[in-house]
PDB file of C-alpha atoms in Angstrom:
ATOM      1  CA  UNK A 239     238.644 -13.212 129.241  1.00  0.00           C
ATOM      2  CA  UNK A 240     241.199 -13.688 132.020  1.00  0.00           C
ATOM      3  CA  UNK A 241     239.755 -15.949 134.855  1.00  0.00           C
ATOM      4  CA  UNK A 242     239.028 -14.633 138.277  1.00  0.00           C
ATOM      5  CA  UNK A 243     240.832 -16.154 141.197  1.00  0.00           C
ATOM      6  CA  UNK A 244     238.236 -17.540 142.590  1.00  0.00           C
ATOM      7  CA  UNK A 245     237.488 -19.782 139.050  1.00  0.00           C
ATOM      8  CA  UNK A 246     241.059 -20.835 138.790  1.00  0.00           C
ATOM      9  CA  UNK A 247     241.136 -22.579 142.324  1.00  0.00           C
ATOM     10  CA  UNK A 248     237.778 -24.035 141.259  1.00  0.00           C
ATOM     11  CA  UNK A 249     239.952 -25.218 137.952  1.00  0.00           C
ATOM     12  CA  UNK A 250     242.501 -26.286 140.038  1.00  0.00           C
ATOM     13  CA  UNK A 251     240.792 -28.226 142.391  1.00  0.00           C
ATOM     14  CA  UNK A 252     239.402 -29.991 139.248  1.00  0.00           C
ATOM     15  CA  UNK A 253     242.178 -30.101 137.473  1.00  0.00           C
ATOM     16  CA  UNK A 254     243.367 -32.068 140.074  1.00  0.00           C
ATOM     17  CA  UNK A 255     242.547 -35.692 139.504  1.00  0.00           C
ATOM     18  CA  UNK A 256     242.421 -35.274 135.317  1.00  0.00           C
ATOM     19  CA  UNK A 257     244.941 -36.906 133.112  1.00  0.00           C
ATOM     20  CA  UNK A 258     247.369 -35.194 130.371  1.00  0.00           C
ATOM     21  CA  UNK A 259     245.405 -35.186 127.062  1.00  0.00           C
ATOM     22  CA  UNK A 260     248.369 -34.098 125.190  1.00  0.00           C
ATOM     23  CA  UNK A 261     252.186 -34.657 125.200  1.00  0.00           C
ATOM     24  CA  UNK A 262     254.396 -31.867 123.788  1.00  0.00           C
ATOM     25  CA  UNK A 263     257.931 -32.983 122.764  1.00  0.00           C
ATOM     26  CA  UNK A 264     260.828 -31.861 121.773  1.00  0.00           C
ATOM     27  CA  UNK A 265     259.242 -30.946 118.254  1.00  0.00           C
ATOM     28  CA  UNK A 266     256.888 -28.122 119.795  1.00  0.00           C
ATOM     29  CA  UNK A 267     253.820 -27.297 118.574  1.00  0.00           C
ATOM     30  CA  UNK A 268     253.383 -29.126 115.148  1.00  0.00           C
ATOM     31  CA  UNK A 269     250.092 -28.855 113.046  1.00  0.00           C
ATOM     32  CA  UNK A 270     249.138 -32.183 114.312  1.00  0.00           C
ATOM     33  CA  UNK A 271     249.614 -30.799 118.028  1.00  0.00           C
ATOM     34  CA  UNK A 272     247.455 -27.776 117.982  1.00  0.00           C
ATOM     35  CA  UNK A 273     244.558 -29.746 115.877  1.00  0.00           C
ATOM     36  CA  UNK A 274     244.229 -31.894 118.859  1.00  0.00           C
ATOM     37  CA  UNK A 275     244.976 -29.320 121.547  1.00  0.00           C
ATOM     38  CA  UNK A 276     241.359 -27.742 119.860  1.00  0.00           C
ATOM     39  CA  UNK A 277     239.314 -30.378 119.652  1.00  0.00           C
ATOM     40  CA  UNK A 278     240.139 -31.598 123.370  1.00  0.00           C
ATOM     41  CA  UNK A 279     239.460 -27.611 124.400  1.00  0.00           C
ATOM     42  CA  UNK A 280     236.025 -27.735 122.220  1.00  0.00           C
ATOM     43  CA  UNK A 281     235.323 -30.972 124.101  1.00  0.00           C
ATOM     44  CA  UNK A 282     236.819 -31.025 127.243  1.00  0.00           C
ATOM     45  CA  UNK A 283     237.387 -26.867 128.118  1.00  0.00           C
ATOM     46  CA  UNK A 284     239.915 -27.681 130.515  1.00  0.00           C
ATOM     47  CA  UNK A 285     242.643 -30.085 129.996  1.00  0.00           C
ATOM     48  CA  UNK A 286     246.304 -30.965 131.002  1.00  0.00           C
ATOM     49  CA  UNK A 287     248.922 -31.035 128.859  1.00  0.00           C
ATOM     50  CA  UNK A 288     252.191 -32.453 129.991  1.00  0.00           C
ATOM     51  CA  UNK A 289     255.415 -31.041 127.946  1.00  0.00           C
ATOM     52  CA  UNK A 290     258.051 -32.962 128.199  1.00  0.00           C
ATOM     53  CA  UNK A 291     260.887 -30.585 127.294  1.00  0.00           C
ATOM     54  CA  UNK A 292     263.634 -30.743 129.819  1.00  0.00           C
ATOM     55  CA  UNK A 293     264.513 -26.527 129.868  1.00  0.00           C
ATOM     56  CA  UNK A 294     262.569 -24.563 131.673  1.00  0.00           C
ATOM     57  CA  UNK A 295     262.510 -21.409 129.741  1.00  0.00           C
ATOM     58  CA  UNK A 296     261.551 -23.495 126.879  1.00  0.00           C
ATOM     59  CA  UNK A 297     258.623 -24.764 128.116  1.00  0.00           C
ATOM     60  CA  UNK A 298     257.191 -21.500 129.339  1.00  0.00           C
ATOM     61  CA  UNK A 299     257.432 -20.078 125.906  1.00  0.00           C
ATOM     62  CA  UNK A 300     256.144 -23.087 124.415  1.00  0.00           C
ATOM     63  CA  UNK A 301     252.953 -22.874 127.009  1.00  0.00           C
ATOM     64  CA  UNK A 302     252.846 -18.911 126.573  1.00  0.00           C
ATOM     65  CA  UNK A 303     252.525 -19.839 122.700  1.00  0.00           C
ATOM     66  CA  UNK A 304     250.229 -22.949 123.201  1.00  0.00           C
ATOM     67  CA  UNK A 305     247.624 -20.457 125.030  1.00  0.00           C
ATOM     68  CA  UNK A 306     247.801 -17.766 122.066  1.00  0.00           C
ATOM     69  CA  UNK A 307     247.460 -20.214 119.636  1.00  0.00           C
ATOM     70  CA  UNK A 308     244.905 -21.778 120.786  1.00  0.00           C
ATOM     71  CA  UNK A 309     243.026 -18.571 122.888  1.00  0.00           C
ATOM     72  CA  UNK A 310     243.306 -20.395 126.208  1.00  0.00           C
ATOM     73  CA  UNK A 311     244.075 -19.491 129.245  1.00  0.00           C
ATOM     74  CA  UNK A 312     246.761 -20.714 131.603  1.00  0.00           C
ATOM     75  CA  UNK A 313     245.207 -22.479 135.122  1.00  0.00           C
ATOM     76  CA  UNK A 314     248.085 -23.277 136.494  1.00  0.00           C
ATOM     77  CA  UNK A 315     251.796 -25.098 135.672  1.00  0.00           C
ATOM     78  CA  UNK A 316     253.209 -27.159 137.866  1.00  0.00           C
ATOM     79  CA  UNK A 317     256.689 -28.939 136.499  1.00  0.00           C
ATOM     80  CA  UNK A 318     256.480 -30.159 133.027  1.00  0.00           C
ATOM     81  CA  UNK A 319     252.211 -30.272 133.385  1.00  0.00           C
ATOM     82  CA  UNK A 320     250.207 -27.573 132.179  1.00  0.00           C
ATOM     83  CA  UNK A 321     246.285 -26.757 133.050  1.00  0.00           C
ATOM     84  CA  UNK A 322     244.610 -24.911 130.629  1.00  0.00           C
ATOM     85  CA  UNK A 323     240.967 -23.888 130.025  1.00  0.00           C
ATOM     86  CA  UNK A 324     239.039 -22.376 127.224  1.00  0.00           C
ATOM     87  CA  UNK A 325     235.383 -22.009 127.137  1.00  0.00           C
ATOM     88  CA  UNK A 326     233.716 -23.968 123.900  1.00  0.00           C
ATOM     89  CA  UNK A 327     231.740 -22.269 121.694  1.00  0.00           C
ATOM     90  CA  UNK A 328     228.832 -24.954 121.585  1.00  0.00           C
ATOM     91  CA  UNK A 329     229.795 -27.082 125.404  1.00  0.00           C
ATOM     92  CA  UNK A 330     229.154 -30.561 125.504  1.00  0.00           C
ATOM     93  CA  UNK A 331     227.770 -31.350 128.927  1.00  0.00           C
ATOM     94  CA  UNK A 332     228.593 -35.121 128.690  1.00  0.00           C
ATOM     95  CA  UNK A 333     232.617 -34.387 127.776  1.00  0.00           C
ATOM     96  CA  UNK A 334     232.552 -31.378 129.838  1.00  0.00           C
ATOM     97  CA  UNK A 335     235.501 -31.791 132.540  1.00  0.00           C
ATOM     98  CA  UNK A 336     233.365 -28.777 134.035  1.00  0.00           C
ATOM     99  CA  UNK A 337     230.112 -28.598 133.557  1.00  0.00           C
TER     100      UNK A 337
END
């Protein structure tokens, strides 16, 4: 379900004043990494994730295969920071970062 532009400024401007959830280093995407990348999407459905891998090209492919892995979609990357969102199946309005 791509987002429309008008949801991903509304992401954005949330998005905004959040904190990175996760840190991706130079190890990529472990098991360990993508558990918690789904349960902060289940709780949170949209988070940052800061990647602190130094080339470029690198860390587009490892966001490009963070979002298939995990079905999300891509907000917007700014630097090494990531925003991505991905409805939950069962939202919790209390974790919510949009609800």
């Amino acid at each position: 379900m791509p987002l429309s532009a008008a949801l991903k400024k509304q992401y954005r401007t949330v998005g905004h004043n959040l904190n990175p959830i996760v840190t991706i280093a130079g190890n990529g995407l472990s098991e360990t990494v993508l558990a918690e990348l789904e349960r902060a999407l289940e709780d949170h459905e949209l988070i940052k994730v800061k990647l602190a891998i130094t080339d470029r090209l690198a860390r587009q492919e490892t966001i490009q295969t963070l979002c298939n892995s995990c079905r999300a979609e891509l907000v917007q990357e700014i630097g090494k920071v990531a925003l991505i969102y991905r409805e939950a199946r069962q939202p919790k309005v209390h974790k919510s970062n949009i609800r």
